[in-house]
mmCIF file of C-alpha atoms in Angstrom:
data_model
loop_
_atom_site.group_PDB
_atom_site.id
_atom_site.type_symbol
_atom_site.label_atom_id
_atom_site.label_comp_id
_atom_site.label_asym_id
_atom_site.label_seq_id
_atom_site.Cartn_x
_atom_site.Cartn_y
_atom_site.Cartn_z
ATOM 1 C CA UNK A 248 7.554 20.617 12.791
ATOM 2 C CA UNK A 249 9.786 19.602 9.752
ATOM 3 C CA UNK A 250 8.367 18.209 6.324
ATOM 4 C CA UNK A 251 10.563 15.907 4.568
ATOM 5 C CA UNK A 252 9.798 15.677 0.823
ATOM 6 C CA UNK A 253 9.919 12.945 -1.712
ATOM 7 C CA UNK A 254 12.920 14.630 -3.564
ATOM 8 C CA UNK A 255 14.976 14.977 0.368
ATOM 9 C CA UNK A 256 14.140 11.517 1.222
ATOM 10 C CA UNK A 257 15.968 10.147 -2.511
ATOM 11 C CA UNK A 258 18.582 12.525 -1.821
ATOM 12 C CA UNK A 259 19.229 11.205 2.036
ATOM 13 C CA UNK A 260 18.100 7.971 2.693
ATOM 14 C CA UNK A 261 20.082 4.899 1.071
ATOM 15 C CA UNK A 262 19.483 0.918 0.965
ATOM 16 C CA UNK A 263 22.088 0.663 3.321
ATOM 17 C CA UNK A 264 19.879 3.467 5.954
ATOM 18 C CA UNK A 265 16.901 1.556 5.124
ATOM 19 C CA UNK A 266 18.613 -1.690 5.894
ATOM 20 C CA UNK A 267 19.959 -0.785 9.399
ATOM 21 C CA UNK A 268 16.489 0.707 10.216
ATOM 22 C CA UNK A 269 14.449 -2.265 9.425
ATOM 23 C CA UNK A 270 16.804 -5.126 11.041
ATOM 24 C CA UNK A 271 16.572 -2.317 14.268
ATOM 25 C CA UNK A 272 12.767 -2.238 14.391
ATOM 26 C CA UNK A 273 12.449 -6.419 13.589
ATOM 27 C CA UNK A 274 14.892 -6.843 16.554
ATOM 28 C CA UNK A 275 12.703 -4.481 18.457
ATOM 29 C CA UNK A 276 9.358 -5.750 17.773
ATOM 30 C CA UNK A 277 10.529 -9.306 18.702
ATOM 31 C CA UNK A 278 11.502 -7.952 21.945
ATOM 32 C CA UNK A 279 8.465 -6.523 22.691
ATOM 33 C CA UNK A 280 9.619 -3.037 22.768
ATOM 34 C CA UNK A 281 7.783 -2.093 19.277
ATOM 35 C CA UNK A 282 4.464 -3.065 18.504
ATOM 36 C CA UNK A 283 1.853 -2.283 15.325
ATOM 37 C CA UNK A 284 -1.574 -0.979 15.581
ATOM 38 C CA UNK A 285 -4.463 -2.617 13.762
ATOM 39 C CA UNK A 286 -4.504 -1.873 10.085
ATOM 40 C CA UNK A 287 -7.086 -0.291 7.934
ATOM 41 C CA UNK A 288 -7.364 -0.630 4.614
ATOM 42 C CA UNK A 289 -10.100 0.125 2.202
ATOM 43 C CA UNK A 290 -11.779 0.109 -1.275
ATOM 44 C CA UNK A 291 -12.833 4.282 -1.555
ATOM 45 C CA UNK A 292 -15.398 3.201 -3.956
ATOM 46 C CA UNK A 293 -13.583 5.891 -6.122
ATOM 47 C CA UNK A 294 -10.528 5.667 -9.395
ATOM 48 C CA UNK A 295 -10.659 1.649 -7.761
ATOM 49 C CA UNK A 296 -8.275 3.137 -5.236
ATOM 50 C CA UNK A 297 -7.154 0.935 -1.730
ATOM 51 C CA UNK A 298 -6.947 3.278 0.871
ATOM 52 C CA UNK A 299 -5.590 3.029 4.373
ATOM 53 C CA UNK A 300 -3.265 3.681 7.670
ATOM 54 C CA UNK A 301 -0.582 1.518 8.990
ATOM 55 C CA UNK A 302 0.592 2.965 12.481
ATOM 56 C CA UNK A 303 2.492 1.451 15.640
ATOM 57 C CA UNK A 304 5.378 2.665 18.284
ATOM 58 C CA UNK A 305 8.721 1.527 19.187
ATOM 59 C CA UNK A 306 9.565 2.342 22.572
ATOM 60 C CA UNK A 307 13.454 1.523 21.562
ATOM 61 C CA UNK A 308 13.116 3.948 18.394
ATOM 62 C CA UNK A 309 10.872 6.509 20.018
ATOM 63 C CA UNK A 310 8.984 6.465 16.811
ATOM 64 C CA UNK A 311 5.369 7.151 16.679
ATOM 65 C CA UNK A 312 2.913 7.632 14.068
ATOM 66 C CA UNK A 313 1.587 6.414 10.556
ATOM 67 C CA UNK A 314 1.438 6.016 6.714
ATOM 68 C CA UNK A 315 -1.774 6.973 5.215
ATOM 69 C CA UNK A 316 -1.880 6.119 1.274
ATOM 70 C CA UNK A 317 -2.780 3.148 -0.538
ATOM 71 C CA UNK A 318 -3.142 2.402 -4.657
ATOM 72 C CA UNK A 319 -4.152 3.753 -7.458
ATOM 73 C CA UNK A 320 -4.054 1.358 -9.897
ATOM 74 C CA UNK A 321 -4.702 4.497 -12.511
ATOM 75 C CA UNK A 322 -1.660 6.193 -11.535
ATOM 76 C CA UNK A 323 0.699 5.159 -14.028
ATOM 77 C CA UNK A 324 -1.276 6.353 -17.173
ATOM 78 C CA UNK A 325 -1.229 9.750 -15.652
ATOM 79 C CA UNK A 326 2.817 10.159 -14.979
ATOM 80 C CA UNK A 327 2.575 8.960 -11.327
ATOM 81 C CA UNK A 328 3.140 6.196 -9.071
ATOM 82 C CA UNK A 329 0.494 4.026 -8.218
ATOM 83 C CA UNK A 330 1.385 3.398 -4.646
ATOM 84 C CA UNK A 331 1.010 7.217 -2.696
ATOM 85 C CA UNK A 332 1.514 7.717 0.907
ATOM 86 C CA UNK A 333 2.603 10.278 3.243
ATOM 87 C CA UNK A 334 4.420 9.676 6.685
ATOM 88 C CA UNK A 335 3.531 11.165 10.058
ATOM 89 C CA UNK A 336 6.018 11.255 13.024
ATOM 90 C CA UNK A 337 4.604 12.541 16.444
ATOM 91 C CA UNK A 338 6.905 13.410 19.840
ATOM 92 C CA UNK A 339 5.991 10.445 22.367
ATOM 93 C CA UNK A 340 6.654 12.692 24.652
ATOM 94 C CA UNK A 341 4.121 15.411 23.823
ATOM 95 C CA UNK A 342 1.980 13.925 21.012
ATOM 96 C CA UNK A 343 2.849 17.079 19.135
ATOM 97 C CA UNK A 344 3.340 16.874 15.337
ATOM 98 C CA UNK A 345 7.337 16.471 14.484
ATOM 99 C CA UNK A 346 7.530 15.866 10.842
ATOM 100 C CA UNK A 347 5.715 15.096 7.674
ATOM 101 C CA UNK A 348 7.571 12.868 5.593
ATOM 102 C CA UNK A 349 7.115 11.609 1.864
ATOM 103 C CA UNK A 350 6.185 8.134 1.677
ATOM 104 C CA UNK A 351 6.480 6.996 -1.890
ATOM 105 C CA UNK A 352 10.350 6.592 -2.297
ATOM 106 C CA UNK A 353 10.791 5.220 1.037
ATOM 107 C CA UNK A 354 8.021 2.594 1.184
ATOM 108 C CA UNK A 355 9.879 0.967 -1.858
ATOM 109 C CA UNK A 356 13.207 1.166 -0.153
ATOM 110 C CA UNK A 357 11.812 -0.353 3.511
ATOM 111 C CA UNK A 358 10.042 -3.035 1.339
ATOM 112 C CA UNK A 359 13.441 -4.083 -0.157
ATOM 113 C CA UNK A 360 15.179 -3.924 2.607
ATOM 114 C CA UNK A 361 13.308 -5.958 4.541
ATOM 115 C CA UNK A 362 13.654 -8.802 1.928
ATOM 116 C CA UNK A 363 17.293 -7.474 2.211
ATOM 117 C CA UNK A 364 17.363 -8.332 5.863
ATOM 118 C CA UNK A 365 15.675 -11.610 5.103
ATOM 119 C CA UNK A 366 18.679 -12.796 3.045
ATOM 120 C CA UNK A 367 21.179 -11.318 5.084
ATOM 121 C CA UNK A 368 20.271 -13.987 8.071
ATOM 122 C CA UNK A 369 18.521 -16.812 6.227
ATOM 123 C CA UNK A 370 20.090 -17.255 2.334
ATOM 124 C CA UNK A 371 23.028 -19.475 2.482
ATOM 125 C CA UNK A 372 26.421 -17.761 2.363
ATOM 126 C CA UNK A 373 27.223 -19.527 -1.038
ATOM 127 C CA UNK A 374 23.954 -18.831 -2.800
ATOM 128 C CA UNK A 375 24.952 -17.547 -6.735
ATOM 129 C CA UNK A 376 21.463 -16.909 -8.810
ATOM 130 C CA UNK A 377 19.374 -14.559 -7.369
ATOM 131 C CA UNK A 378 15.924 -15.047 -8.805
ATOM 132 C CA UNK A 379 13.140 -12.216 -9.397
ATOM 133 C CA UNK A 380 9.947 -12.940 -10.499
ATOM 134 C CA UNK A 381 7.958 -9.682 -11.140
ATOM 135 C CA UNK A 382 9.328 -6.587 -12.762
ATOM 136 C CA UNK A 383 6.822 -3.878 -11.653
ATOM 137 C CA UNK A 384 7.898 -0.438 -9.772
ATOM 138 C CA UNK A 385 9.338 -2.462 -6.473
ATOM 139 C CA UNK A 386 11.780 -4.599 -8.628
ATOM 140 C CA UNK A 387 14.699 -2.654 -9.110
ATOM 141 C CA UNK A 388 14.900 -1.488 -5.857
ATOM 142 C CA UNK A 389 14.649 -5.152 -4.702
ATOM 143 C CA UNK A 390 17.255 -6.315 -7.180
ATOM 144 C CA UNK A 391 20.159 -3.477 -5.940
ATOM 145 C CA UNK A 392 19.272 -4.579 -1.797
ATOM 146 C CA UNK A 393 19.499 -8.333 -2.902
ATOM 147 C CA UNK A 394 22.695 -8.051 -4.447
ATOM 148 C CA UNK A 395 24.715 -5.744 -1.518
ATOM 149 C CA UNK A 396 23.932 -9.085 0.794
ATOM 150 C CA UNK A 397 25.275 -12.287 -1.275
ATOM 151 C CA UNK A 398 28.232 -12.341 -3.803
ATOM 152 C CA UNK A 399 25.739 -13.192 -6.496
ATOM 153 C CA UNK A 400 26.947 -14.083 -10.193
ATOM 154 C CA UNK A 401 23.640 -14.506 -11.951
ATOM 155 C CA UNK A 402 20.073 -12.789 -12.100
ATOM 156 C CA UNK A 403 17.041 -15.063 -13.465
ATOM 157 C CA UNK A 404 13.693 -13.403 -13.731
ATOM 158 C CA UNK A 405 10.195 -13.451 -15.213
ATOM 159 C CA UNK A 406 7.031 -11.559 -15.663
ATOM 160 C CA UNK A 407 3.692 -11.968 -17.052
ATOM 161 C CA UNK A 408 4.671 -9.661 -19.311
ATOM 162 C CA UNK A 409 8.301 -9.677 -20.708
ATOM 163 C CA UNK A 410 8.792 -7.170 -22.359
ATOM 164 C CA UNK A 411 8.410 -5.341 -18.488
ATOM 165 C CA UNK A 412 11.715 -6.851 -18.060
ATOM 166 C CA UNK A 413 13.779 -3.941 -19.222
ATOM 167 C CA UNK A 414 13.641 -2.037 -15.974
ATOM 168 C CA UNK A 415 15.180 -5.027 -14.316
ATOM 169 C CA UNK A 416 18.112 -5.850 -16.956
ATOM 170 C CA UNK A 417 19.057 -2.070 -16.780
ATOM 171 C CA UNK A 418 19.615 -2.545 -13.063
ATOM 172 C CA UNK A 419 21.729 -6.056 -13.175
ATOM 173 C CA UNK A 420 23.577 -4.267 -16.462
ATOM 174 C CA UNK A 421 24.452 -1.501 -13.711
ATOM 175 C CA UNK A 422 25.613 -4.325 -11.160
ATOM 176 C CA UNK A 423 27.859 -6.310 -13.283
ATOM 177 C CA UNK A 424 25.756 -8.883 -12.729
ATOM 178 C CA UNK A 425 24.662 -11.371 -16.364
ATOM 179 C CA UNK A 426 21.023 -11.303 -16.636
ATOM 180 C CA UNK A 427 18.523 -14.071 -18.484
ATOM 181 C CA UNK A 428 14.828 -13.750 -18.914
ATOM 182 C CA UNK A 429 13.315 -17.701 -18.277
ATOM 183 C CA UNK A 430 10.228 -19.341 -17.260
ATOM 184 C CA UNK A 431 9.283 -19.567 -13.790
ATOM 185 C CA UNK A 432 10.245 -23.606 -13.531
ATOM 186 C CA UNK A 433 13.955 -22.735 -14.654
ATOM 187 C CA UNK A 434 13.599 -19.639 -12.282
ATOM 188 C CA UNK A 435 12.826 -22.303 -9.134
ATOM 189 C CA UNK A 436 14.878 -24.609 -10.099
ATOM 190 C CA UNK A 437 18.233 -22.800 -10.489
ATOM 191 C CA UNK A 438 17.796 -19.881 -7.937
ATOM 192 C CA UNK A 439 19.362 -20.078 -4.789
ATOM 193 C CA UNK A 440 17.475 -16.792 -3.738
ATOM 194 C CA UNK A 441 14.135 -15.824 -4.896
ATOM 195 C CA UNK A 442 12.125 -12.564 -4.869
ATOM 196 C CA UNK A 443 8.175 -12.724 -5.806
ATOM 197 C CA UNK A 444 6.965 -8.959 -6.161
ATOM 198 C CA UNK A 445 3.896 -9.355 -7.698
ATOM 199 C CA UNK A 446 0.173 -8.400 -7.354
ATOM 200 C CA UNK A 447 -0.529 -12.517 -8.333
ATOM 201 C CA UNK A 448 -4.224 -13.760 -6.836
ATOM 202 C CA UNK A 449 -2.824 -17.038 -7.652
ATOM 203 C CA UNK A 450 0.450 -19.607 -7.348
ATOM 204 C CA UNK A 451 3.267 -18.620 -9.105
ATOM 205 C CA UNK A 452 6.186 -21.033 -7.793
ATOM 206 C CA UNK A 453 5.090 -24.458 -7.163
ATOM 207 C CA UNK A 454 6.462 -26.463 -4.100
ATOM 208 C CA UNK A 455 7.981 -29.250 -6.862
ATOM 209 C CA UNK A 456 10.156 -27.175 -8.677
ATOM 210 C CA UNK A 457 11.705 -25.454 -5.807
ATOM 211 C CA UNK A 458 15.835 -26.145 -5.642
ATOM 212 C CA UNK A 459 16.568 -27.660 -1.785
ATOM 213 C CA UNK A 460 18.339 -25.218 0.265
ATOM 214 C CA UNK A 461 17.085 -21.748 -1.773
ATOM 215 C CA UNK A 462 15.523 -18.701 0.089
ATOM 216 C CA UNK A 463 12.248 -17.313 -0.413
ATOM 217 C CA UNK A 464 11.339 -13.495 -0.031
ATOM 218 C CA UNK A 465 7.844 -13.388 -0.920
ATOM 219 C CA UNK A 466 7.026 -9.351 -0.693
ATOM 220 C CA UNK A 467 3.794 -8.654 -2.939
ATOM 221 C CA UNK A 468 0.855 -10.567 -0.980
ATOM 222 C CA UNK A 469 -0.380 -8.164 1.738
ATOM 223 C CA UNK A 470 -4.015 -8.318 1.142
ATOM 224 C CA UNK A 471 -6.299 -11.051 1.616
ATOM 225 C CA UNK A 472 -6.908 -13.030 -1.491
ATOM 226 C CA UNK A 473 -3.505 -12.505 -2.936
ATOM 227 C CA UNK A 474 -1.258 -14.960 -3.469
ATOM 228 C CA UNK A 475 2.049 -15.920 -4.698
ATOM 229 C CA UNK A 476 3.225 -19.137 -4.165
ATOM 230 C CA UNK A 477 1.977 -22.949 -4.001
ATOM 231 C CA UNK A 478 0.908 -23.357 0.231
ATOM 232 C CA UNK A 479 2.470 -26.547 -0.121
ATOM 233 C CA UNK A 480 6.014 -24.558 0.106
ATOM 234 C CA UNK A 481 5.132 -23.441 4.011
ATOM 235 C CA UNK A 482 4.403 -27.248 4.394
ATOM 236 C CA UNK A 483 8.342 -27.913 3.500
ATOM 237 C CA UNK A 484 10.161 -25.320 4.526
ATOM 238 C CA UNK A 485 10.696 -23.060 7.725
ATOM 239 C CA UNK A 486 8.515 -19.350 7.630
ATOM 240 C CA UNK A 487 9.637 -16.295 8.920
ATOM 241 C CA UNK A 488 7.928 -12.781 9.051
ATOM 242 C CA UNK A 489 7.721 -9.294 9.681
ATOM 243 C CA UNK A 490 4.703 -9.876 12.017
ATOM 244 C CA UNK A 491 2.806 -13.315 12.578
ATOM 245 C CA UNK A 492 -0.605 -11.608 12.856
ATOM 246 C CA UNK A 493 -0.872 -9.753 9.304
ATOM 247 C CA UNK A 494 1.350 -13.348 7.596
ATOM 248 C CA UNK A 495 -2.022 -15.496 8.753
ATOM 249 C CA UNK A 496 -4.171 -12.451 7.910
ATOM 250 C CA UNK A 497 -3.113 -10.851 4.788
ATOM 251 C CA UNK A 498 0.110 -12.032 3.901
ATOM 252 C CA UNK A 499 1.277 -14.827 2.078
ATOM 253 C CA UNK A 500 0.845 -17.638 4.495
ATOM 254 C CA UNK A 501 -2.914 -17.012 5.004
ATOM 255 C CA UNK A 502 -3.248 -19.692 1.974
ATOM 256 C CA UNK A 503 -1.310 -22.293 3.932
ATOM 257 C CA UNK A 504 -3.388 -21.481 7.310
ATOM 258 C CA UNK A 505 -6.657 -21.986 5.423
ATOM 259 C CA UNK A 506 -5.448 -25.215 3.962
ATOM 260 C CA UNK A 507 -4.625 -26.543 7.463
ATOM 261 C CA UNK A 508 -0.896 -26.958 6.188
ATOM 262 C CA UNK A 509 0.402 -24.265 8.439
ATOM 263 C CA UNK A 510 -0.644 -22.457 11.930
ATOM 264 C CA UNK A 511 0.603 -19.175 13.504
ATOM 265 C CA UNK A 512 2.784 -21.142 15.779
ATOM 266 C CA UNK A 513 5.131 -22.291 13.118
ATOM 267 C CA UNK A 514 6.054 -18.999 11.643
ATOM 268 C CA UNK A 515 8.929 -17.545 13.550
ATOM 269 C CA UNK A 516 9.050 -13.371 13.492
ATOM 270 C CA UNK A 517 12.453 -12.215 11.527
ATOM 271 C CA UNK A 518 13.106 -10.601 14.609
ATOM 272 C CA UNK A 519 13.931 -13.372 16.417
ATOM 273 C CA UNK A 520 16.663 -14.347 14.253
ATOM 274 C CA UNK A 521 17.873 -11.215 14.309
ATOM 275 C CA UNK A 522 18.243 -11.064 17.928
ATOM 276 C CA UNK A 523 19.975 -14.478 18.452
ATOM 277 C CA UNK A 524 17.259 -16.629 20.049
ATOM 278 C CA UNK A 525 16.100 -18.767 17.074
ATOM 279 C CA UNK A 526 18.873 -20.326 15.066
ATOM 280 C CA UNK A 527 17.380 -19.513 11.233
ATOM 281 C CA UNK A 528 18.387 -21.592 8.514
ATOM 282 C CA UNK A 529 19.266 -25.260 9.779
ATOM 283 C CA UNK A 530 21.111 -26.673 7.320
ATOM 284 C CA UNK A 531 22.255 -26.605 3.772
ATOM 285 C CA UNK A 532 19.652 -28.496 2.528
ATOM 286 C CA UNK A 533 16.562 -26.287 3.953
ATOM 287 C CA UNK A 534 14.082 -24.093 2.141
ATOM 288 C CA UNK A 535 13.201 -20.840 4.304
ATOM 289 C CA UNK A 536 10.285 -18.791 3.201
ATOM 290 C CA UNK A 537 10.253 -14.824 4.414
ATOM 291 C CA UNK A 538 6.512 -14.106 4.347
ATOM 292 C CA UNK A 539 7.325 -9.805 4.504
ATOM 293 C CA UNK A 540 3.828 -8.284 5.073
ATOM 294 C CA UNK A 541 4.854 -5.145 5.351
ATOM 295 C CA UNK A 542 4.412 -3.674 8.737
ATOM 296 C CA UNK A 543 3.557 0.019 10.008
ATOM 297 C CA UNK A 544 6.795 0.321 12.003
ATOM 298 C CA UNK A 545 8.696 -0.346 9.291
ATOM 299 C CA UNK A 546 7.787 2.994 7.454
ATOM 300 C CA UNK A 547 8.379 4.890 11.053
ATOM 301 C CA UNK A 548 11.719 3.304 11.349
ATOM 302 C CA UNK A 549 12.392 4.645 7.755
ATOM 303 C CA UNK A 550 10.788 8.107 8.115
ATOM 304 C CA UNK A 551 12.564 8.542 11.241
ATOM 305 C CA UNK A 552 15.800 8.057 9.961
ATOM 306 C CA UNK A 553 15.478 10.156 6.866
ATOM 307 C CA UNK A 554 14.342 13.117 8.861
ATOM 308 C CA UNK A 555 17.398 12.847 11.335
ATOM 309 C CA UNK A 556 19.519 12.580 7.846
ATOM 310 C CA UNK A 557 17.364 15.695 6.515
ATOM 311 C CA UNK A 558 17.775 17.492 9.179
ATOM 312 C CA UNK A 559 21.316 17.262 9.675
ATOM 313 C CA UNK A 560 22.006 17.774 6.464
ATOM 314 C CA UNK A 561 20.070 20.999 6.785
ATOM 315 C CA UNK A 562 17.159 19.492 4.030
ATOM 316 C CA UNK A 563 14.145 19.642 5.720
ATOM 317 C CA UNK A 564 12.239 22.492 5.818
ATOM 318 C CA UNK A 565 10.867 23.879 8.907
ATOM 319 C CA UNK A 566 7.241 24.847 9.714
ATOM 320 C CA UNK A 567 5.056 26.390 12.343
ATOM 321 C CA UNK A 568 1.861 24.790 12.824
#
């Protein structure tokens, strides 16, 4: 067995690794040839800590096992980060342990990518102001995927709380890339792509300030309750996903469903696109909303590929159980 740790898994795996391995695993789930098990996810009754597993195989990837972790929302007064998890890959073959992997660093990068992946095949070519609304832990590494998919030339964002905005400037500083701090109905109405990463339990973008023809990657609802945009938007536009059942469950769209504005049968999985048999974006003019859940096999497909990197860079450490 191998353990990977948080430090090997910054030094190894990049956005563009994280990339390849989540547009891989989409492709494969909407085959069929990767699935996710049920998801648990709790309130410990403890430090007001969510606690769960996400877990799932790919037959294509030969990666099985799961991410136990969750939040602690007190993390961040004590030095750490609120989100902890840890990976586990086991041998298909054998069932036998094969590597521990740190979850932290990577679950941000497979969370970006995926909204990555989501612009890559849905945001028109042309699109110029990338929007970001939140500024929390996830947004920088959202901000530096966005940017290596579309030639953008401006950054718009917002947060409750301005000031949190630093973090995010210091990254589009880095880019090249001119940066403005605006309210959210200049954000919709002069993005082209937008990114909502955001812990919101209520509408952030409504449907009438929304520019025709933008992209949506809405990555922070993945709990029941939360929400992030008006349903009205998954009325208008065409939805995509990382995985239909958790979208009407936990994930954005489960607003819309309740509503009656939206069933399960008009979301399309990302895969799909991916794999050539549903066209994506229509035409110039259409609005395309990436509800990204965040799936189990996501953090395999990530895990996996940073131990191969670790261990052919001769980074991971080897142990005997």
């Amino acid at each position: 067995m191998i353990i990977v740790s948080e430090a090997t898994c910054r030094e190894v795996m990049t956005a563009a690794d994280a990339f390849v391995a989540v547009e891989a695993v989409f492709a494969a789930m909407a085959r069929g040839d990767a699935y996710n098990f049920p998801v648990i996810r709790e309130a410990i009754g403890h430090a007001d800590a969510l606690y769960g597993f996400k877990s799932g195989f790919d037959r294509a990837g030969l990666s099985l096992g799961l991410k136990s972790g969750g939040y602690w929302p007190g993390n961040a007064a004590k030095g750490l980060t609120n989100h902890q998890s840890t990976i586990f890959l086991f041998d298909p073959d054998t069932g036998s342990l094969r590597a521990l992997v740190g979850g932290n660093y990577l679950t941000a990068v497979r969370t970006a990518a995926a909204s990555s992946v989501s612009i890559a095949h849905l945001a028109r070519q042309e699109s110029k102001v990338l929007g970001m609304v939140g500024a929390g832990h996830q947004a920088p590494f959202q901000l530096r995927a966005a940017a290596a998919q579309r030639n953008f030339d401006k950054v718009l964002a917002w947060n409750l709380h301005p000031q949190k905005l630093q973090s995010l400037q210091q990254v589009a500083d880095e880019l090249g890339l001119p940066f403005e701090s605006v309210e959210r109905e200049q954000l919709a109405a002069e993005s082209d792509v937008i990114i909502t990463i955001t812990s919101a339990h209520e509408a952030l973008l409504q449907q009438g300030w929304l520019k025709p023809g933008m992209h949506i990657a809405c990555m922070g609802t993945d709990t029941a309750g939360k929400q992030e945009l008006d349903p009205l938007i998954f009325a208008s536009g065409s939805v995509f996903t990382d995985e239909v059942a958790q979208s009407v469950s936990i994930g954005e769209a489960q607003h819309a469903v309740a509503a009656g504005l939206l069933q399960a049968a008009d979301i399309t999985p990302m895969g799909a696109v991916i794999n050539g048999t549903h066209p994506g974006r229509r035409s110039d003019d259409e609005i395309t909303v990436f509800d990204g859940t965040g799936v189990g096999l996501q953090d395999l497909a990530v895990a996996s590929a940073g131990a191969r990197l670790a261990l052919e860079r001769g980074l991971a450490q080897e142990v005997s159980l």
